[in-house]
Tab-separated table of C-alpha atoms and ligand atoms in Angstrom:
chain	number	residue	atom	x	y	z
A	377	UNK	CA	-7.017	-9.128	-16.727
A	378	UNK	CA	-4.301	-8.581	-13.749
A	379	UNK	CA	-2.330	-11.364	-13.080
A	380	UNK	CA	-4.141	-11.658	-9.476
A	381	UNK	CA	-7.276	-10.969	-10.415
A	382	UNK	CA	-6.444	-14.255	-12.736
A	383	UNK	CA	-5.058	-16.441	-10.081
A	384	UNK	CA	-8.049	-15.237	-7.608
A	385	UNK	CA	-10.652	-16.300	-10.187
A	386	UNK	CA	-8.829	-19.853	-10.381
A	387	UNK	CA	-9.154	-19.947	-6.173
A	388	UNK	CA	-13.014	-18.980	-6.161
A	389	UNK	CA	-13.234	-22.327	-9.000
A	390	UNK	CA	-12.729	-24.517	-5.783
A	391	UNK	CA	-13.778	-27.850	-7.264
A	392	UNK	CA	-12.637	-29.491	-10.166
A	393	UNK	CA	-12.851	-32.712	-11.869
A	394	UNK	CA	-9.582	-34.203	-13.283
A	395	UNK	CA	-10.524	-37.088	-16.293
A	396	UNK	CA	-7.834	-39.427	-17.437
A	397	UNK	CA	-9.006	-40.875	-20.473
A	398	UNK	CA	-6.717	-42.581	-23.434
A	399	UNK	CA	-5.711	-45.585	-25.689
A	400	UNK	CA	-4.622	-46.943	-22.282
A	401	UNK	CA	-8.047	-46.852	-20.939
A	402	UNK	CA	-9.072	-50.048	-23.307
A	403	UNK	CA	-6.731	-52.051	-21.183
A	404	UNK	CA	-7.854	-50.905	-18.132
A	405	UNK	CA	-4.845	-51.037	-15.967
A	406	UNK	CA	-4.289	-47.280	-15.483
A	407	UNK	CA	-2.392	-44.747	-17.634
A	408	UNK	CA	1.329	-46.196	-17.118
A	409	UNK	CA	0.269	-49.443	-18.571
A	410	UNK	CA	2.421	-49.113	-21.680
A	411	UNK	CA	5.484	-48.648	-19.634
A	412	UNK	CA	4.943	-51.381	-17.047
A	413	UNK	CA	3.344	-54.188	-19.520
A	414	UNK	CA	5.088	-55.849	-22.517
A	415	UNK	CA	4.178	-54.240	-25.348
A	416	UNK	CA	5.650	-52.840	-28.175
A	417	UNK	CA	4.745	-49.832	-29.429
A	418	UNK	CA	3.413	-51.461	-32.939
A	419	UNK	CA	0.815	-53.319	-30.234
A	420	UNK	CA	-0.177	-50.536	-28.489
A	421	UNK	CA	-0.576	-48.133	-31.498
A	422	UNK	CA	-3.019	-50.745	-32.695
A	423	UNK	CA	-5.503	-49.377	-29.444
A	424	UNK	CA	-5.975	-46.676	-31.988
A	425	UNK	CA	-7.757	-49.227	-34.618
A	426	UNK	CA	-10.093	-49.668	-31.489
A	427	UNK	CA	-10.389	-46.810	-29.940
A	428	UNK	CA	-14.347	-45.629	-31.421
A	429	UNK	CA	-14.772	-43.027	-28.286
A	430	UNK	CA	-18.336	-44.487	-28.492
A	431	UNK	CA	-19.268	-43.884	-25.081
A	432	UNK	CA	-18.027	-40.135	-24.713
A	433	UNK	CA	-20.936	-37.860	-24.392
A	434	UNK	CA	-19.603	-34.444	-24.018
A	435	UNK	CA	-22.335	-32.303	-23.517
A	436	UNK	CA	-23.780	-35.007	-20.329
A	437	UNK	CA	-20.353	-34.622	-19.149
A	438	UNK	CA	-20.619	-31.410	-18.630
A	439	UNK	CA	-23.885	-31.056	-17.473
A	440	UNK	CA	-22.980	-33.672	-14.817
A	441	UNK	CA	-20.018	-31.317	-13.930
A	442	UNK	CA	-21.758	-28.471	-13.220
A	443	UNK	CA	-24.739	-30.472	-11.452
A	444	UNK	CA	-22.348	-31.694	-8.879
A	445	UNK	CA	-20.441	-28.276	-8.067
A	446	UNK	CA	-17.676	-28.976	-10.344
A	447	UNK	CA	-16.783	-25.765	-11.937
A	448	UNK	CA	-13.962	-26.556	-13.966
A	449	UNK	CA	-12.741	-30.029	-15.708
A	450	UNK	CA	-8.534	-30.942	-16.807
A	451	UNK	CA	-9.157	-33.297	-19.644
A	452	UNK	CA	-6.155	-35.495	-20.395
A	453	UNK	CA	-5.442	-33.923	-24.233
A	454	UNK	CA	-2.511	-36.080	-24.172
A	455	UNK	CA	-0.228	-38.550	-22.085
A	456	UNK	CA	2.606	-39.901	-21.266
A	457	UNK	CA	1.578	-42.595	-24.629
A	458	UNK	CA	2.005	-39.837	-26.620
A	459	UNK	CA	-1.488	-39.911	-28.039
A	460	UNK	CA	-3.745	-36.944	-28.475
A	461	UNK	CA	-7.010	-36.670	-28.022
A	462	UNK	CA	-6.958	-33.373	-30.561
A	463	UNK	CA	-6.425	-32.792	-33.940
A	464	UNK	CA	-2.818	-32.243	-34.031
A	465	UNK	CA	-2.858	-30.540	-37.334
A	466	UNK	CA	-0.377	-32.658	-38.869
A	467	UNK	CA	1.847	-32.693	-36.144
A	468	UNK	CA	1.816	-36.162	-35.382
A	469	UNK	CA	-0.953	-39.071	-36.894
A	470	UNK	CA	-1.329	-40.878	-33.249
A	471	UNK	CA	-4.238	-38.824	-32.340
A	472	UNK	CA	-8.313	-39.066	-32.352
A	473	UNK	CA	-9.139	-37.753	-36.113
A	474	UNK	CA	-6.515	-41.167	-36.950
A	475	UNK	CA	-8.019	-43.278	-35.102
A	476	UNK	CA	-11.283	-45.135	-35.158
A	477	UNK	CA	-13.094	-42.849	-33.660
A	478	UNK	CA	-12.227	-40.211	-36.025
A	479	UNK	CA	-13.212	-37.327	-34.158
A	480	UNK	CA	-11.486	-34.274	-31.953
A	481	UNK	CA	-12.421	-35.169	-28.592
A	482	UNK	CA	-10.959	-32.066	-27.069
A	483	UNK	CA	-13.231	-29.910	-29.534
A	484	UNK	CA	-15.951	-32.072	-28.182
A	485	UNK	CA	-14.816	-31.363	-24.825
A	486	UNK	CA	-14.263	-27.564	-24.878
A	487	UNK	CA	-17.761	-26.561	-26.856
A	488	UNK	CA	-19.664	-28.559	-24.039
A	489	UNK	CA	-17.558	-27.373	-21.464
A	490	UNK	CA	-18.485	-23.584	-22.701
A	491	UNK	CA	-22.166	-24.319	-23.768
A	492	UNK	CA	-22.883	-25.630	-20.171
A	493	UNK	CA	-20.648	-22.754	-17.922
A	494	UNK	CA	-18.133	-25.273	-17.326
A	495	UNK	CA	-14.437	-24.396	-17.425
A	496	UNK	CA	-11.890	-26.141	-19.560
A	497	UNK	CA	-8.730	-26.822	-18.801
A	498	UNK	CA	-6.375	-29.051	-21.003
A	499	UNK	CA	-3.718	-31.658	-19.190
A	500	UNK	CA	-0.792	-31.796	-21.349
A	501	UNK	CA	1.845	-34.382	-20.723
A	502	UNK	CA	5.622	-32.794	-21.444
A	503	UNK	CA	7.279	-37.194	-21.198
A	504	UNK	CA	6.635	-38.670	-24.512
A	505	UNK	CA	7.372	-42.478	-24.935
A	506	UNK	CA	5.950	-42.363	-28.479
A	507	UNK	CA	8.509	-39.409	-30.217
A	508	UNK	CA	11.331	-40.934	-30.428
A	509	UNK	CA	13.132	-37.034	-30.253
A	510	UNK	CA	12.283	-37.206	-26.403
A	511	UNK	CA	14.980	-39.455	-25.717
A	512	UNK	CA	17.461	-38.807	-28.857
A	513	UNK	CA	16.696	-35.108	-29.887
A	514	UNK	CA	15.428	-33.343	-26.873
A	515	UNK	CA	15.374	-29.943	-28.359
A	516	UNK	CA	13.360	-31.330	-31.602
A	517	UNK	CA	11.062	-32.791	-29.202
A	518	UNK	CA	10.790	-29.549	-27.637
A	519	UNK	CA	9.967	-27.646	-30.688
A	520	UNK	CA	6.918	-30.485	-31.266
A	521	UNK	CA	5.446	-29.761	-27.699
A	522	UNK	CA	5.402	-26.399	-28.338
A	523	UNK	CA	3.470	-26.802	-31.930
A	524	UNK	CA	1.518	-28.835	-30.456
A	525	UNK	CA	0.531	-26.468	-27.528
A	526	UNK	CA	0.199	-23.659	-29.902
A	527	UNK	CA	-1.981	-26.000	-31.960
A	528	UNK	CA	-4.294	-25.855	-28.792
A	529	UNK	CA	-4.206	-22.597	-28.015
A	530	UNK	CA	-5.522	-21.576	-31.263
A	531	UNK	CA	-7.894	-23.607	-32.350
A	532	UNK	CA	-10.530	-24.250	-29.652
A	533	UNK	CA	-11.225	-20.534	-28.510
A	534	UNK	CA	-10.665	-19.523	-24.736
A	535	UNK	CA	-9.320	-21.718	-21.903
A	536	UNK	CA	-9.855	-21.628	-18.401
A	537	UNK	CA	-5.728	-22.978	-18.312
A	538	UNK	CA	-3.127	-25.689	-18.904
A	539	UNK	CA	-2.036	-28.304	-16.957
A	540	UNK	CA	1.460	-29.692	-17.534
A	541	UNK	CA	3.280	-32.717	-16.222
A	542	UNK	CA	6.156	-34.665	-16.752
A	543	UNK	CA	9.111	-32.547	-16.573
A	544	UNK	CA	9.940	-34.582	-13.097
A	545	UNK	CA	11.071	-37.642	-16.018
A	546	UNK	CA	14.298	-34.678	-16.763
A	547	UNK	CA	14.619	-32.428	-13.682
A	548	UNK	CA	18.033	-31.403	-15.022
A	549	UNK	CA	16.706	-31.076	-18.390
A	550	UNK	CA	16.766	-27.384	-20.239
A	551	UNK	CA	12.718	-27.216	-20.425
A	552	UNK	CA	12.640	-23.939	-22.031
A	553	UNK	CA	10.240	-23.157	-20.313
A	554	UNK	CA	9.848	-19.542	-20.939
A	555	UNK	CA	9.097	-20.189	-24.131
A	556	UNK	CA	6.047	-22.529	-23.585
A	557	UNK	CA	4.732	-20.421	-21.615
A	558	UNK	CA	5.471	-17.704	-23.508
A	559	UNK	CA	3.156	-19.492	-26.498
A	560	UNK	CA	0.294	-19.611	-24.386
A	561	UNK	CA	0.566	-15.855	-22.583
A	562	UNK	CA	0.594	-15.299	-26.270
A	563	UNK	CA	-2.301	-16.398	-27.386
A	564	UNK	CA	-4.231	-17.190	-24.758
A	565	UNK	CA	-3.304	-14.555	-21.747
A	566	UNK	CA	-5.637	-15.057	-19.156
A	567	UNK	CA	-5.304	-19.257	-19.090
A	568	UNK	CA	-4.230	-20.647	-15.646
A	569	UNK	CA	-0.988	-22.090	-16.420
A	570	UNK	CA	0.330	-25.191	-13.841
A	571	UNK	CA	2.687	-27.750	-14.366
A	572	UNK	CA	2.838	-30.862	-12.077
A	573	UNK	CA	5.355	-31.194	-9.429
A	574	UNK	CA	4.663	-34.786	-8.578
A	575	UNK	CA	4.562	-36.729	-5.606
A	576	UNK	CA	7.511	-36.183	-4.432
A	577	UNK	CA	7.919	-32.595	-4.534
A	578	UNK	CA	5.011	-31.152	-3.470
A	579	UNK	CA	4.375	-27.871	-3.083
A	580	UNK	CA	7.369	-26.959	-4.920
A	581	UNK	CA	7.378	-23.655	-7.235
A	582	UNK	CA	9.104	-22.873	-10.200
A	583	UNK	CA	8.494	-21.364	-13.262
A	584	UNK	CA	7.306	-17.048	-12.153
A	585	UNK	CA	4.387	-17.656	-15.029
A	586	UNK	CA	3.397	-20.731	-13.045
A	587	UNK	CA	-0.202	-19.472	-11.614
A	588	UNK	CA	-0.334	-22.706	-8.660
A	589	UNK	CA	1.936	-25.122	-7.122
A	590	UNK	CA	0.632	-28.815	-7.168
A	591	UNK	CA	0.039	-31.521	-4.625
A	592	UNK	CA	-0.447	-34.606	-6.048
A	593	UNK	CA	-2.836	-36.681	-3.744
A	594	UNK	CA	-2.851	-34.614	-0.701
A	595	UNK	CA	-0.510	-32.425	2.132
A	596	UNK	CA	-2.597	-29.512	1.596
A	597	UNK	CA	-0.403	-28.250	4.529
A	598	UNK	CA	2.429	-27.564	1.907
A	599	UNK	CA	0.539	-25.249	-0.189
A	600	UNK	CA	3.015	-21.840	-0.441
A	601	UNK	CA	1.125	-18.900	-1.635
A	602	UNK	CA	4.412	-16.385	-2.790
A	603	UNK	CA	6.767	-16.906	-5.786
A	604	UNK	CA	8.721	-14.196	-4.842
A	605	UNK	CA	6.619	-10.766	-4.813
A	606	UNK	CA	4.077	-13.051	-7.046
A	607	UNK	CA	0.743	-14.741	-5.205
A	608	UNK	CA	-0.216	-18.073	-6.355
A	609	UNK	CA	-2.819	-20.513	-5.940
A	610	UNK	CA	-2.809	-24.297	-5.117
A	611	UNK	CA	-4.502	-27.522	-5.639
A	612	UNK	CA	-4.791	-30.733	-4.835
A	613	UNK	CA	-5.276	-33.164	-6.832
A	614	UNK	CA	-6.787	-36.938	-5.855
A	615	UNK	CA	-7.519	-40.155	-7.125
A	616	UNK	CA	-10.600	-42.341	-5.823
A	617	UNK	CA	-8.509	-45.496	-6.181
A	618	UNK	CA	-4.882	-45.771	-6.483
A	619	UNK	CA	-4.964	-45.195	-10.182
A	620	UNK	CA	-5.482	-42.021	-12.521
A	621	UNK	CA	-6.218	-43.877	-15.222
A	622	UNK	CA	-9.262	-46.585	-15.170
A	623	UNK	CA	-8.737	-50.195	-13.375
A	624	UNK	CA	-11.742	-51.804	-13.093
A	625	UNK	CA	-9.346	-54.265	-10.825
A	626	UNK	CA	-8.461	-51.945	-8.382
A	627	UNK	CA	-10.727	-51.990	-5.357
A	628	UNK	CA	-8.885	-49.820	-3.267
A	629	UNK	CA	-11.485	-46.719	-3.197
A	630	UNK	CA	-11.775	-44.639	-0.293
A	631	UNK	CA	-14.633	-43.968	1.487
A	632	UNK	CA	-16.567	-40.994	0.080
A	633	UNK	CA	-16.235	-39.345	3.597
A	634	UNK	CA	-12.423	-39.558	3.293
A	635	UNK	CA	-12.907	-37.828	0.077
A	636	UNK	CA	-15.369	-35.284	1.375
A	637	UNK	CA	-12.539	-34.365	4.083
A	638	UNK	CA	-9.452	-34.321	1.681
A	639	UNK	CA	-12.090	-31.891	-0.165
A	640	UNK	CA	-12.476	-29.478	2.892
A	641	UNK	CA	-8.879	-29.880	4.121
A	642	UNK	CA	-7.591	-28.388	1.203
A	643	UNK	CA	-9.997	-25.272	1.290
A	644	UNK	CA	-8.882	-24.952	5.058
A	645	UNK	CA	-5.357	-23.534	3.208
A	646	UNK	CA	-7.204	-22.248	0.466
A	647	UNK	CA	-6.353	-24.969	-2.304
A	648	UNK	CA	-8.263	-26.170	-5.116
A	649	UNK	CA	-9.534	-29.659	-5.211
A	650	UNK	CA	-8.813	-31.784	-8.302
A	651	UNK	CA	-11.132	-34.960	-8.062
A	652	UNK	CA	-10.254	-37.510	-10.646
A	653	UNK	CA	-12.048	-40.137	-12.361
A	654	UNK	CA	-10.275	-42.570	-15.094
A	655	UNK	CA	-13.446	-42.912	-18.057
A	656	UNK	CA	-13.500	-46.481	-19.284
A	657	UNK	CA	-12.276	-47.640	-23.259
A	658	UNK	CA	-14.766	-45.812	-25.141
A	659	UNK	CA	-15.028	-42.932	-23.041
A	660	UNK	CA	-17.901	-43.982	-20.524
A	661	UNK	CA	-17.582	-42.879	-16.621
A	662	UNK	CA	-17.307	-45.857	-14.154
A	663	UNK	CA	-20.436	-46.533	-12.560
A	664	UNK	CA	-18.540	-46.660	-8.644
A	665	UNK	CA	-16.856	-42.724	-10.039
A	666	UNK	CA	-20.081	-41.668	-11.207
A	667	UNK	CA	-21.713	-42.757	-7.822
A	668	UNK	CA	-18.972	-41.099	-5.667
A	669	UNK	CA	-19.474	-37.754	-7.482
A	670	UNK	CA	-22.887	-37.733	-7.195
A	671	UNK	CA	-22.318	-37.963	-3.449
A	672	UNK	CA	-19.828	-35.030	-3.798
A	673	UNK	CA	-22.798	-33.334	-5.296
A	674	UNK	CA	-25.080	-34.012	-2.912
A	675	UNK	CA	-23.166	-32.685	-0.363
A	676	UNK	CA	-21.568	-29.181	-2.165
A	677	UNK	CA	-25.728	-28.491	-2.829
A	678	UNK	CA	-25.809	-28.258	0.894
A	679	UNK	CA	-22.646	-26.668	1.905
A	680	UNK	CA	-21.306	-25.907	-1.460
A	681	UNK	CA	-21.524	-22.087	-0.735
A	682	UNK	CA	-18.660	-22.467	2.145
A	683	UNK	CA	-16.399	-24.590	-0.589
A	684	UNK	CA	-16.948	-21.680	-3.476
A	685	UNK	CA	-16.549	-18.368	-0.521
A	686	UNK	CA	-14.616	-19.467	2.142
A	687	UNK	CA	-11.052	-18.482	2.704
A	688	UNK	CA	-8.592	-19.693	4.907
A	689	UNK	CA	-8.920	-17.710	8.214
A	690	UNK	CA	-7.651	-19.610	11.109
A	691	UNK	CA	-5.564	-22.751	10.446
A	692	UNK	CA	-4.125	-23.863	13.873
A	693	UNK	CA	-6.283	-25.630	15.971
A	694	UNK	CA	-6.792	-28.407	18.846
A	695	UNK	CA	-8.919	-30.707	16.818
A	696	UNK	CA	-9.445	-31.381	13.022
A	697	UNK	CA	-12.351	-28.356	13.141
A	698	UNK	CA	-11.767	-25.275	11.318
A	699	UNK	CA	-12.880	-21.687	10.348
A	700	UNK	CA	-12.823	-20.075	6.524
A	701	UNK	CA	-13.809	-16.415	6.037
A	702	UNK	CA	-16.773	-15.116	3.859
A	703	UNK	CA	-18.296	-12.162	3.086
A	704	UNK	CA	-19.611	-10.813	5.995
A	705	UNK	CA	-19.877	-14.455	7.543
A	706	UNK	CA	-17.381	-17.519	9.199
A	707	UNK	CA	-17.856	-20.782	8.056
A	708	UNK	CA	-17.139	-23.433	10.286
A	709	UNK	CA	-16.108	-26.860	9.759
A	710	UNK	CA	-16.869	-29.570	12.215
A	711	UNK	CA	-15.740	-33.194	11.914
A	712	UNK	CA	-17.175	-36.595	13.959
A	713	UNK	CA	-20.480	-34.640	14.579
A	714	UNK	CA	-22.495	-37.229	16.012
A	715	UNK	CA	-25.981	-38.731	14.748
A	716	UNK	CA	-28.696	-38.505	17.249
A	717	UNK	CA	-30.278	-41.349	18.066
A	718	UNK	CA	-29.711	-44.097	20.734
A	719	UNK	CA	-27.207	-46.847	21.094
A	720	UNK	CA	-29.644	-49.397	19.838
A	721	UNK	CA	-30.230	-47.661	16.563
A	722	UNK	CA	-27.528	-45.517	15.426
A	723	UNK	CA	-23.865	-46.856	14.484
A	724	UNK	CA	-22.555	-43.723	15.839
A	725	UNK	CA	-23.358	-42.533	18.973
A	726	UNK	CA	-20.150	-41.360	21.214
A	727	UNK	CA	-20.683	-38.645	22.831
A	728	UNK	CA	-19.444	-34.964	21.691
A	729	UNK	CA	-18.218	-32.197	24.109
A	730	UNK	CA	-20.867	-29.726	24.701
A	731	UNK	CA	-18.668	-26.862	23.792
A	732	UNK	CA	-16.229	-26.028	21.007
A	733	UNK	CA	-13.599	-23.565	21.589
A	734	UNK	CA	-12.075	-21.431	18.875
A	735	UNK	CA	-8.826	-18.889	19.359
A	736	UNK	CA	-8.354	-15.897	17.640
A	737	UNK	CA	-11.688	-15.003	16.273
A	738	UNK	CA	-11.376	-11.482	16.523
A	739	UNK	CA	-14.329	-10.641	14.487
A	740	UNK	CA	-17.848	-10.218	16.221
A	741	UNK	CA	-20.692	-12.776	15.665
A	742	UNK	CA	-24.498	-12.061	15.775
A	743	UNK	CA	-25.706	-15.661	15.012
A	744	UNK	CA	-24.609	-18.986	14.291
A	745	UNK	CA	-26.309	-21.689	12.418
A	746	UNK	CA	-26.130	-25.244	10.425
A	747	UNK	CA	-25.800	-24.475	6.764
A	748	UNK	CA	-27.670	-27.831	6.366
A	749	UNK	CA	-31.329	-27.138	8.422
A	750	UNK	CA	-30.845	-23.309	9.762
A	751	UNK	CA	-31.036	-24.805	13.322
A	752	UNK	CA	-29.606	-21.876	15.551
A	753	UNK	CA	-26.452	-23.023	17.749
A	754	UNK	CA	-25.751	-21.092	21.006
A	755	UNK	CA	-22.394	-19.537	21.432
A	756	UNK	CA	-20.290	-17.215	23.032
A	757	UNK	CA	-17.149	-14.873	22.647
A	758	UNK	CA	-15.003	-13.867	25.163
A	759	UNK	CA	-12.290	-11.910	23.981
A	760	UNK	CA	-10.902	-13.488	21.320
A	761	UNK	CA	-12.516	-16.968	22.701
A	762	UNK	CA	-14.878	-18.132	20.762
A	763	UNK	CA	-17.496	-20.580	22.345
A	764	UNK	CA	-19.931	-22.509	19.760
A	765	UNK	CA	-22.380	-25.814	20.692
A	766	UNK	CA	-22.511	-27.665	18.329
A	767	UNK	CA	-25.482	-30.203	18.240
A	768	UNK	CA	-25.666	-33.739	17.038
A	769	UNK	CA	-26.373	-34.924	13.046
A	770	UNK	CA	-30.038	-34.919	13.153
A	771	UNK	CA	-31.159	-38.446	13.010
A	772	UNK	CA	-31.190	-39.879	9.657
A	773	UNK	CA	-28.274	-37.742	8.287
A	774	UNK	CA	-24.751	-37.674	9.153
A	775	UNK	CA	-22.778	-34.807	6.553
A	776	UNK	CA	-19.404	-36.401	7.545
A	777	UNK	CA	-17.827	-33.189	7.763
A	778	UNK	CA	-20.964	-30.280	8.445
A	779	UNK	CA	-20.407	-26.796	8.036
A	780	UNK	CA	-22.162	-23.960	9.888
A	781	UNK	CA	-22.292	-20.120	9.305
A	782	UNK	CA	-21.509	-17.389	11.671
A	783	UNK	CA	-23.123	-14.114	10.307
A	784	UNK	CA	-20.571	-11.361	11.399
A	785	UNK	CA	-22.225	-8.343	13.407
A	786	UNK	CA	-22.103	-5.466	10.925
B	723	GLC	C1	1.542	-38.392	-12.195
B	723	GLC	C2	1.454	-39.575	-13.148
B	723	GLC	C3	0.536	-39.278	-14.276
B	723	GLC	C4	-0.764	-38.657	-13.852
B	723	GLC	C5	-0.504	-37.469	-12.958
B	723	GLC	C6	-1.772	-36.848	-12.435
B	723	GLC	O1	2.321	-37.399	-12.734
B	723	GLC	O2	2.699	-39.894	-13.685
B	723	GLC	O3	0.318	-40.442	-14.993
B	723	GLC	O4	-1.434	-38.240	-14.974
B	723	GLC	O5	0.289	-37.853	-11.880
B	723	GLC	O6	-1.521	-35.924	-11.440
């Protein structure tokens, strides 16, 4: 496969969901709880004695993926902890055949994900607070993360990519990072490879095999497309709280329209969106994360066609509204579409403008409709004007951010 036609397949992906899951997850106070907390690490091994991965179900995960538009899933296959979720091979005891659970999660994980159309990827953390090499022998260390990803690469069959993260702990660090990535070109040549910026840079590139910068919860904005003469992808990735990792005491979620709009906002540059949910102990999926995707669902079966086909088109605009480009169609998005109603019954009921203006359309429309209930909108182009009325949220629905569909004139 060409390197574009690679990166181009990742784009078309446009949803994925991102699942922290660990030895952490028994404590319930996000991934980074070993760092922050008091624990030694002869405590927090013991999680392992615990850890029965009861709860994980991969083939309803899956299944549950796909049902809600999600066409790919990054499975935390190790973290920061150290602990894998694979059968290291006798790399290194602290992972899932050792513990309780006895089992490889991440063969679990990648049959599913290929029985039911779904695409795995495997996160891979690159910090390690439980190999001691990381801090005293880096290039040891090294050597071990690059078993270990070879370990993955050939054992579980083909991967829709990896997903690195941690080299931020050592920016002036010697990564080798040709050589990683060398491993995996190796064996596994057409696997997305990405490796996590973090918050704080954004958008940054690196690595020339790096197929997609990152933007850790949000600034879609950043996204750069070039690595030189080399295109490359983006996404976005997002928690629903303010942790990756489960806390069932963090009640900070945002509203499922805010994530419906961080979902279309980073299509409007032409990013991926990573949606993340942190599974509980034994592997079972919150019942508010469940309930949030299932709205996500609900609302890519009705406009999930302009998420998967849309690319960005025309960015700069007046108002939040925007345009992606099909084939042989426009999508458009509109925000703060109101419900119809009246004042007495409906929260929202401000009124819209009658007319929305969009510049630089040069392409020619023959009709213009919701995606949601084919109701025709009127419009207009003048030059490169283009003139669309958008009517209200029919009462008893309101899609938060709706999408219609200009068919272009042949
Ligand atoms: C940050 C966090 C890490 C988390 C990742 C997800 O790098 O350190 O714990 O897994 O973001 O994007």
């Amino acid at each position: 496969m060409h390197v574009l036609d690679r990166i181009t397949a990742y784009e078309k992906l446009g949803l994925g969901l991102f699942i922290h899951w660990g030895l952490y997850s028994q404590l319930s106070k996000g991934e980074w709880i070993f760092k922050f907390g008091k624990f030694s690490m002869d405590e927090y091994q013991k999680l392992s004695d615990t850890f029965t991965a009861e709860d994980f179900d991969a083939d309803a995960l899956a299944c549950f993926a796909k049902e809600n538009g999600f066409k790919y899933i990054v499975l935390t296959t190790r973290h920061h902890d150290g602990f894998s979720l694979y059968d290291t091979c006798g790399l290194c005891d602290f992972d899932s055949p050792h513990s309780r659970a006895n089992r490889d999660i991440v063969r679990e994980f990648v049959d599913a994900c290929n029985k039911h159309n779904v695409i795995p990827f495997l996160y891979h953390t690159t910090i390690d607070w439980y190999n001691s090499d990381y801090q005293n022998d880096f290039d040891t260390y090294l050597e071990y993360l690059r078993k270990s990803v070879e370990v993955l690469c050939t054992n579980y069959g083909k991967l829709g990519g990896f997903w690195f993260d941690g080299c931020w702990d050592k920016p002036n660090a010697e990564w080798h990072e040709n050589e990683l990535y060398g491993i995996i070109r190796k064996y596994q040549p057409n696997a997305i490879i990405i490796n996590n910026t973090g918050l704080s840079h954004r958008g940054e590139k690196g690595n020339i095999e790096l197929d997609a910068v990152t933007l850790e919860q949000g600034c879609p904005e950043l996204v750069k497309n070039f690595n030189g003469d080399k295109y490359i992808a983006s996404e976005l990735c997002l928690t629903m709280n303010d942790h990756w990792g489960v806390s069932l005491s963090d009640f900070n979620y945002k509203s499922p329209c805010e994530i419906i709009e961080v979902l279309c906002g980073s299509r409007k540059y032409g990013s991926n969106f990573l949606l993340n949910t942190g599974f509980e102990a034994q592997g079972k999926m919150p019942e508010i994360q469940r309930a949030y995707l299932n709205i996500v669902g609900r609302w890519m079966k009705i406009f999930g066609e302009a998420i998967y086909f849309g690319r960005p088109y025309i960015r700069e605009n007046t108002t939040k509204n925007f345009i992606l480009k099909g084939e042989g169609c426009l999508y458009i998005f509109a925000y703060n579409i109101t419900i119809d109603g009246s004042e007495n019954v409906t929260v929202n009921v401000e009124e819209m403008p009658d007319e929305y203006v969009f510049e630089n359309v040069k392409d020619k429309i023959s009709e213009v409709y919701w995606m949601d209930n084919n109701e025709p909108l009127k419009f207009e182009q003048d030059g490169e004007n283009f003139m669309v009325n958008f009517t209200k949220n029919e009462y008893g629905t309101n899609y938060c951010v709706r999408v219609a569909k200009a068919i272009l004139d042949k």
